[in-house]
mmCIF file of C-alpha atoms in Angstrom:
data_model
loop_
_atom_site.group_PDB
_atom_site.id
_atom_site.type_symbol
_atom_site.label_atom_id
_atom_site.label_comp_id
_atom_site.label_asym_id
_atom_site.label_seq_id
_atom_site.Cartn_x
_atom_site.Cartn_y
_atom_site.Cartn_z
ATOM 1 C CA MET A 1 157.856 160.440 48.604
ATOM 2 C CA GLU A 2 155.971 157.776 50.519
ATOM 3 C CA LEU A 3 156.801 157.028 54.163
ATOM 4 C CA SER A 4 157.898 153.525 55.043
ATOM 5 C CA ARG A 5 158.971 151.601 58.117
ATOM 6 C CA GLY A 6 162.734 151.797 58.638
ATOM 7 C CA GLN A 7 163.106 155.090 56.791
ATOM 8 C CA ILE A 8 165.465 157.711 58.228
ATOM 9 C CA VAL A 9 163.804 161.102 58.789
ATOM 10 C CA LYS A 10 164.862 164.481 60.169
ATOM 11 C CA SER A 11 162.821 166.289 62.813
ATOM 12 C CA LEU A 12 161.802 169.801 61.746
ATOM 13 C CA SER A 13 160.238 171.044 64.988
ATOM 14 C CA GLY A 14 160.232 170.555 68.737
ATOM 15 C CA ARG A 15 163.032 169.901 71.192
ATOM 16 C CA ASP A 16 164.468 167.284 68.896
ATOM 17 C CA LYS A 17 164.721 169.678 65.914
ATOM 18 C CA ASP A 18 167.483 168.738 63.426
ATOM 19 C CA ARG A 19 167.941 165.233 64.901
ATOM 20 C CA TYR A 20 167.567 162.117 62.785
ATOM 21 C CA PHE A 21 165.291 159.209 63.660
ATOM 22 C CA VAL A 22 164.081 155.928 62.188
ATOM 23 C CA ILE A 23 160.378 155.335 61.564
ATOM 24 C CA LEU A 24 159.139 152.382 63.595
ATOM 25 C CA ASP A 25 155.448 152.631 62.746
ATOM 26 C CA ILE A 26 153.009 154.802 60.749
ATOM 27 C CA GLU A 27 149.382 155.500 61.664
ATOM 28 C CA ASP A 28 146.788 158.171 60.792
ATOM 29 C CA GLY A 29 149.085 161.113 60.027
ATOM 30 C CA TYR A 30 151.554 160.239 62.780
ATOM 31 C CA VAL A 31 154.825 158.325 62.874
ATOM 32 C CA TRP A 32 156.548 156.600 65.791
ATOM 33 C CA LEU A 33 160.251 157.486 65.877
ATOM 34 C CA ALA A 34 163.312 156.214 67.735
ATOM 35 C CA ASP A 35 166.990 157.129 67.682
ATOM 36 C CA GLY A 36 168.365 154.717 70.294
ATOM 37 C CA LYS A 37 169.673 157.503 72.521
ATOM 38 C CA VAL A 38 167.040 160.032 73.574
ATOM 39 C CA ARG A 39 164.123 157.999 72.246
ATOM 40 C CA LYS A 40 164.683 154.310 72.844
ATOM 41 C CA LEU A 41 162.964 151.511 70.947
ATOM 42 C CA GLU A 42 160.795 150.730 73.991
ATOM 43 C CA HIS A 43 159.495 154.337 74.195
ATOM 44 C CA PRO A 44 159.326 155.805 70.681
ATOM 45 C CA LYS A 45 158.255 159.392 70.015
ATOM 46 C CA ARG A 46 154.962 160.073 68.269
ATOM 47 C CA LYS A 47 155.264 162.925 65.787
ATOM 48 C CA LYS A 48 153.042 164.371 63.064
ATOM 49 C CA THR A 49 154.229 163.642 59.551
ATOM 50 C CA LYS A 50 154.220 167.348 58.668
ATOM 51 C CA HIS A 51 156.962 167.893 61.276
ATOM 52 C CA ILE A 52 159.500 165.555 59.673
ATOM 53 C CA GLN A 53 161.673 165.711 56.568
ATOM 54 C CA ILE A 54 161.985 162.479 54.616
ATOM 55 C CA THR A 55 165.342 161.116 53.453
ATOM 56 C CA LYS A 56 165.825 158.490 50.766
ATOM 57 C CA THR A 57 167.615 156.097 53.122
ATOM 58 C CA VAL A 58 165.721 153.066 54.408
ATOM 59 C CA ILE A 59 167.167 150.722 57.024
ATOM 60 C CA HIS A 60 166.100 147.087 56.859
ATOM 61 C CA PHE A 61 166.311 145.948 60.462
ATOM 62 C CA GLN A 62 165.471 142.741 62.261
ATOM 63 C CA PRO A 63 162.995 142.474 65.161
ATOM 64 C CA ASN A 64 165.897 141.973 67.593
ATOM 65 C CA LEU A 65 167.442 145.395 66.839
ATOM 66 C CA THR A 66 169.010 147.026 69.903
ATOM 67 C CA ASP A 67 169.291 150.709 70.825
ATOM 68 C CA LYS A 68 173.060 150.484 70.460
ATOM 69 C CA GLN A 69 172.792 149.189 66.891
ATOM 70 C CA LEU A 70 170.273 151.923 66.065
ATOM 71 C CA ARG A 71 172.595 154.615 67.459
ATOM 72 C CA LYS A 72 175.435 153.305 65.285
ATOM 73 C CA MET A 73 173.220 153.424 62.181
ATOM 74 C CA LEU A 74 172.227 157.040 62.841
ATOM 75 C CA HIS A 75 175.599 158.293 64.108
ATOM 76 C CA ALA A 76 176.740 159.664 60.731
ATOM 77 C CA TYR A 77 173.469 161.595 60.396
ATOM 78 C CA ASN A 78 173.290 163.075 63.907
ATOM 79 C CA TYR A 79 177.025 163.800 64.236
ATOM 80 C CA PRO A 80 178.447 164.729 60.827
ATOM 81 C CA GLU A 81 182.222 164.876 60.819
ATOM 82 C CA GLN A 82 183.604 168.391 61.090
ATOM 83 C CA PRO A 83 186.552 169.681 59.059
ATOM 84 C CA ALA A 84 189.915 169.544 60.845
ATOM 85 C CA ALA A 85 190.133 173.374 61.103
ATOM 86 C CA ALA A 86 186.809 173.540 62.968
ATOM 87 C CA ARG A 87 187.946 171.014 65.593
ATOM 88 C CA ARG A 88 190.842 173.179 66.856
#
């Protein structure tokens, strides 16, 4: 699958392993990622494309996207809801 701007990806290695991000930019085998919490839009993370897992979801966002809006978009990915028995 081809990488595109706005696509949601999962980190496969590093401190941010298993966290989901949105691709902000793509260049020469690297992607620039942000999640709105740890990696803000102003300071995206540069990561090699071989260290990410692609999802089929693409977010179409405006240039005035805020970190808060980005966090809300990724919340279901980074914090999947647990079954009621596991919460006790």
